[in-house]
mmCIF file with all atom_site columns, C-alpha atoms in Angstrom:
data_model
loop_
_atom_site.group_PDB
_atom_site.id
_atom_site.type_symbol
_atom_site.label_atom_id
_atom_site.label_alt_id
_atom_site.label_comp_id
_atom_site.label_asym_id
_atom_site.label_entity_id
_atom_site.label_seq_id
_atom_site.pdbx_PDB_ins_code
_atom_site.Cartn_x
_atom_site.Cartn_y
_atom_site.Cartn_z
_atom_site.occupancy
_atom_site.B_iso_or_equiv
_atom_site.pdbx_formal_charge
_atom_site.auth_seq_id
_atom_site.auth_comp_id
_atom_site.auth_asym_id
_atom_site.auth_atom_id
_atom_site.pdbx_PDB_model_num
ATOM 1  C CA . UNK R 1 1  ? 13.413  -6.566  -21.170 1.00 55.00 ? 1  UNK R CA 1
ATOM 2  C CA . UNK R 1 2  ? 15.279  -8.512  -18.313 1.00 63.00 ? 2  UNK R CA 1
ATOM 3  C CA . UNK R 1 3  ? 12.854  -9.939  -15.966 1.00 67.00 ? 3  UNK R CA 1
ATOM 4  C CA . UNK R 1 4  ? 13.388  -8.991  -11.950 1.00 77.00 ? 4  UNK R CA 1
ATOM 5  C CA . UNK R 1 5  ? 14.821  -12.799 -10.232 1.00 83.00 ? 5  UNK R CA 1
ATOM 6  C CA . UNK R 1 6  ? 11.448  -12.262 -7.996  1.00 80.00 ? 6  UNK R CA 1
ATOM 7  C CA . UNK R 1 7  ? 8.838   -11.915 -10.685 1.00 77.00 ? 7  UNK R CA 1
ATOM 8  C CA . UNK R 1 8  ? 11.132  -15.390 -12.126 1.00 82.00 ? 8  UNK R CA 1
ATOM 9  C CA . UNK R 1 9  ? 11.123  -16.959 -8.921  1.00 84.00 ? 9  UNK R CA 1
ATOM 10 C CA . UNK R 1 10 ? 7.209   -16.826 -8.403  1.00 81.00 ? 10 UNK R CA 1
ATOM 11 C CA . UNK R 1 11 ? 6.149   -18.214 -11.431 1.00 82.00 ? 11 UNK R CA 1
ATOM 12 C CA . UNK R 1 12 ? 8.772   -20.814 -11.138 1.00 86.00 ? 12 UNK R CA 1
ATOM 13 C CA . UNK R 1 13 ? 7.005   -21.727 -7.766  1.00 85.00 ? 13 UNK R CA 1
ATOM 14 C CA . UNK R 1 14 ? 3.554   -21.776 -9.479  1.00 85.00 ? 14 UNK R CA 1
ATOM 15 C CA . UNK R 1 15 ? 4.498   -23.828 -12.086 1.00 84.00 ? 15 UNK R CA 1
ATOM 16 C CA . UNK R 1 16 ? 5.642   -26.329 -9.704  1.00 87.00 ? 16 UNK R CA 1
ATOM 17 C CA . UNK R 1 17 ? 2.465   -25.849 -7.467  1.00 85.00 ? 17 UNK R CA 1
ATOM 18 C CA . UNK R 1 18 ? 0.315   -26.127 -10.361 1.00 87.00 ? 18 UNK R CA 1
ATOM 19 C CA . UNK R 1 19 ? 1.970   -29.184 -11.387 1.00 87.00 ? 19 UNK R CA 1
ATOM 20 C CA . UNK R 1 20 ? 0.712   -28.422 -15.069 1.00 86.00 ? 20 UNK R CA 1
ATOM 21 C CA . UNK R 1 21 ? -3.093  -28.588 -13.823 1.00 88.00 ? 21 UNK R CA 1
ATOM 22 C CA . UNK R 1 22 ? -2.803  -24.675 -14.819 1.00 90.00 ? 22 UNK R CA 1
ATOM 23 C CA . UNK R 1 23 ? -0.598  -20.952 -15.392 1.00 89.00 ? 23 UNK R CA 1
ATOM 24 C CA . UNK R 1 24 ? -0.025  -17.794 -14.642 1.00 88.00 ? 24 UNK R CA 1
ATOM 25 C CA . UNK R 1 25 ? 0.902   -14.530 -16.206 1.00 86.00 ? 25 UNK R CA 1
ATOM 26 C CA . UNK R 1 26 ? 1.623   -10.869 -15.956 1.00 84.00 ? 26 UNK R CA 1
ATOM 27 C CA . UNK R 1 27 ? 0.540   -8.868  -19.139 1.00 86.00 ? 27 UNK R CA 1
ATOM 28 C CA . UNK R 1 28 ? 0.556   -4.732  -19.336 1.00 84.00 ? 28 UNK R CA 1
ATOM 29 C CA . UNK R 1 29 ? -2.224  -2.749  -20.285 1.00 86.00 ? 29 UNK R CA 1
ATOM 30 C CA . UNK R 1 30 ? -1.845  -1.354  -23.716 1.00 89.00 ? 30 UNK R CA 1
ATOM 31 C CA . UNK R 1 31 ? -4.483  1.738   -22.853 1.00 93.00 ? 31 UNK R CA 1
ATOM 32 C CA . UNK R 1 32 ? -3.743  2.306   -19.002 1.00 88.00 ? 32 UNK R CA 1
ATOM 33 C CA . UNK R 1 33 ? -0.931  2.270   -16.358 1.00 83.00 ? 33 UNK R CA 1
ATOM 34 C CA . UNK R 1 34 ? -2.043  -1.502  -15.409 1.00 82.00 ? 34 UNK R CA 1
ATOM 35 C CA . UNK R 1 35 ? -0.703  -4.600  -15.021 1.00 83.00 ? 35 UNK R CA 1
ATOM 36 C CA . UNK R 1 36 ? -3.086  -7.696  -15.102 1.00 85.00 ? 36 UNK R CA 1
ATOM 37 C CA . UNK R 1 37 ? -1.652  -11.153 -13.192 1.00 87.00 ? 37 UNK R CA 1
ATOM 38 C CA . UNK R 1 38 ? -4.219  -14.058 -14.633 1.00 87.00 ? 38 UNK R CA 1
ATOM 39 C CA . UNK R 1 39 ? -4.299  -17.074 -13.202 1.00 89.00 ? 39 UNK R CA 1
ATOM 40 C CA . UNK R 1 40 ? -5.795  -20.406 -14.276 1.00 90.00 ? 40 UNK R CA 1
ATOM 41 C CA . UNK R 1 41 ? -6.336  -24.079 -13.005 1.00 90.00 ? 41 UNK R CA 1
ATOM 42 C CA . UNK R 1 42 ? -7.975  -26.067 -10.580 1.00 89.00 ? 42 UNK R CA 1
ATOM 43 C CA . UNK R 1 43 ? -7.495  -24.925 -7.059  1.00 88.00 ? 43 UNK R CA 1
ATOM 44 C CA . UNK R 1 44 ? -8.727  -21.430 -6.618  1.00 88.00 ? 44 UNK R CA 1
ATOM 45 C CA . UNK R 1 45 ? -7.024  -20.548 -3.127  1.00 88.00 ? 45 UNK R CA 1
ATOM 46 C CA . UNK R 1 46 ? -3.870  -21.834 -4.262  1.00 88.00 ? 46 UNK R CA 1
ATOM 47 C CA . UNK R 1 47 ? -4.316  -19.522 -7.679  1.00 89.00 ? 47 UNK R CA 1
ATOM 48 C CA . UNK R 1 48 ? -5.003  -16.690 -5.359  1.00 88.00 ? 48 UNK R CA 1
ATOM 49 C CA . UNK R 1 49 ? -2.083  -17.242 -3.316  1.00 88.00 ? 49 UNK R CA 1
ATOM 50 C CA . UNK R 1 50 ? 0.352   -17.191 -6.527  1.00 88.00 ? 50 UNK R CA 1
ATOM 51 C CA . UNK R 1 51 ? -1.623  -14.462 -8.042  1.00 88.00 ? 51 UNK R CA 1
ATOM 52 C CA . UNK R 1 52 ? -1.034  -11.980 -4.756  1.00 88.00 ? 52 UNK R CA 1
ATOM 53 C CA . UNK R 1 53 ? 2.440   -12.616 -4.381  1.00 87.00 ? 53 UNK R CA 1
ATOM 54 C CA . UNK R 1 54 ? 3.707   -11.991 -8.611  1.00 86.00 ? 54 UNK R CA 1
ATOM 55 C CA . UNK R 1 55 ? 1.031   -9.180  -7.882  1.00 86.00 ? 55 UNK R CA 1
ATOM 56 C CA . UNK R 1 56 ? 2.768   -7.762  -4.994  1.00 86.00 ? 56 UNK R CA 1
ATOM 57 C CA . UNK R 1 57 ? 6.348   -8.411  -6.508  1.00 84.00 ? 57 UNK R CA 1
ATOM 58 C CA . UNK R 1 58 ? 5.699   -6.223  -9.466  1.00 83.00 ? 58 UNK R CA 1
ATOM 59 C CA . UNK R 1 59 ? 4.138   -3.453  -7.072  1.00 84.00 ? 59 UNK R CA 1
ATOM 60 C CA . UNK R 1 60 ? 7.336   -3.542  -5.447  1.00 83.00 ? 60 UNK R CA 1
ATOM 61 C CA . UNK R 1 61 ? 9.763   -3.258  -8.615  1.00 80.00 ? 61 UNK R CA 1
ATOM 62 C CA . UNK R 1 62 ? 7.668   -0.678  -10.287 1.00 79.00 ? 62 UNK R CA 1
ATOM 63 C CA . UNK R 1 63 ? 7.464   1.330   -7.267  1.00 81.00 ? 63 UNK R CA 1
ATOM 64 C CA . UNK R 1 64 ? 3.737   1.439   -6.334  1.00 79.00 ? 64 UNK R CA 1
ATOM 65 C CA . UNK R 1 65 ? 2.060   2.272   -3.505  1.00 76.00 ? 65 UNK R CA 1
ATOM 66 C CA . UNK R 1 66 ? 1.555   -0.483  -0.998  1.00 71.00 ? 66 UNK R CA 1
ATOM 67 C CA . UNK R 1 67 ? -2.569  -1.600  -1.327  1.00 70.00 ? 67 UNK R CA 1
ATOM 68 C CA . UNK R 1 68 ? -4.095  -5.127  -1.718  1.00 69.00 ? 68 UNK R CA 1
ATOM 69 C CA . UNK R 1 69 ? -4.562  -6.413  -5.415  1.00 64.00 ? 69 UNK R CA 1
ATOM 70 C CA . UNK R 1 70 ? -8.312  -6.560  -6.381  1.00 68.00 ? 70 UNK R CA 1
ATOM 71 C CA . UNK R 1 71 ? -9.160  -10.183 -6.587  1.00 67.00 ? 71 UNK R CA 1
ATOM 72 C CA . UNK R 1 72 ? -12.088 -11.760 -8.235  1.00 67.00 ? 72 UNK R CA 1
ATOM 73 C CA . UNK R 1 73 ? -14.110 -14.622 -7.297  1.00 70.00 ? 73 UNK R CA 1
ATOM 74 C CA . UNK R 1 74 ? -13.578 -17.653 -9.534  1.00 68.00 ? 74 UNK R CA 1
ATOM 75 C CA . UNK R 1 75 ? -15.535 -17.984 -12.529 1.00 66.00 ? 75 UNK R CA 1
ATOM 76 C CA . UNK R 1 76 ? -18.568 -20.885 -13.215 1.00 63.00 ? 76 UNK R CA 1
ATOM 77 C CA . UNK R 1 77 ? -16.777 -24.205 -14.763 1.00 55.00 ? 77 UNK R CA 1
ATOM 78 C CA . UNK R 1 78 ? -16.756 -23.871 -18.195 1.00 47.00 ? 78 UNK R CA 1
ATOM 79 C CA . UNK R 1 79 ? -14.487 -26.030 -21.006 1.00 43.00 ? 79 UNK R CA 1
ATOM 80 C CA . UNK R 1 80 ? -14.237 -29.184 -22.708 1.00 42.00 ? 80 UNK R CA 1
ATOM 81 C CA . UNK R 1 81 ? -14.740 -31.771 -19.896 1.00 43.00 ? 81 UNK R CA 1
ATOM 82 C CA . UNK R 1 82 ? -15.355 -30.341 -17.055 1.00 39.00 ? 82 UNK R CA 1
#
């Protein structure tokens, strides 16, 4: 499927802002009407910020009403060098 030029647009802005120090991405639910934005990387606020808005862009193309993504609170540091 053709991606919307908005959902394009924002992760062409994170991966700028995240200067490859991280990603995001938008995956469907295969058991529920859901779709999960994931972000990873160094700088939680900024993460947020990027997750919201591709979170709020695909609200707005699939037609859903307006409410505030549920947002988590970043994880413990875990990995290879950290």
């Amino acid at each position: 499927p053709v991606l919307p030029t908005s959902f394009l647009n924002v992760i062409a802005e994170a991966d700028r802002a995240l200067g490859g120090e991280g990603r995001i991405r938008a995956e469907a639910s295969r058991t529920e009407p859901l779709i999960f934005v994931m972000a990873e990387g160094r700088d939680f606020d900024e993460l947020n910020r990027l997750a919201v808005r591709l979170a709020k862009e695909i609200a707005v193309a699939v037609g859903a009403p307006e409410q505030e993504p549920v947002q988590r609170e970043p994880e413990g540091e875990t990995g290879a060098g950290r």
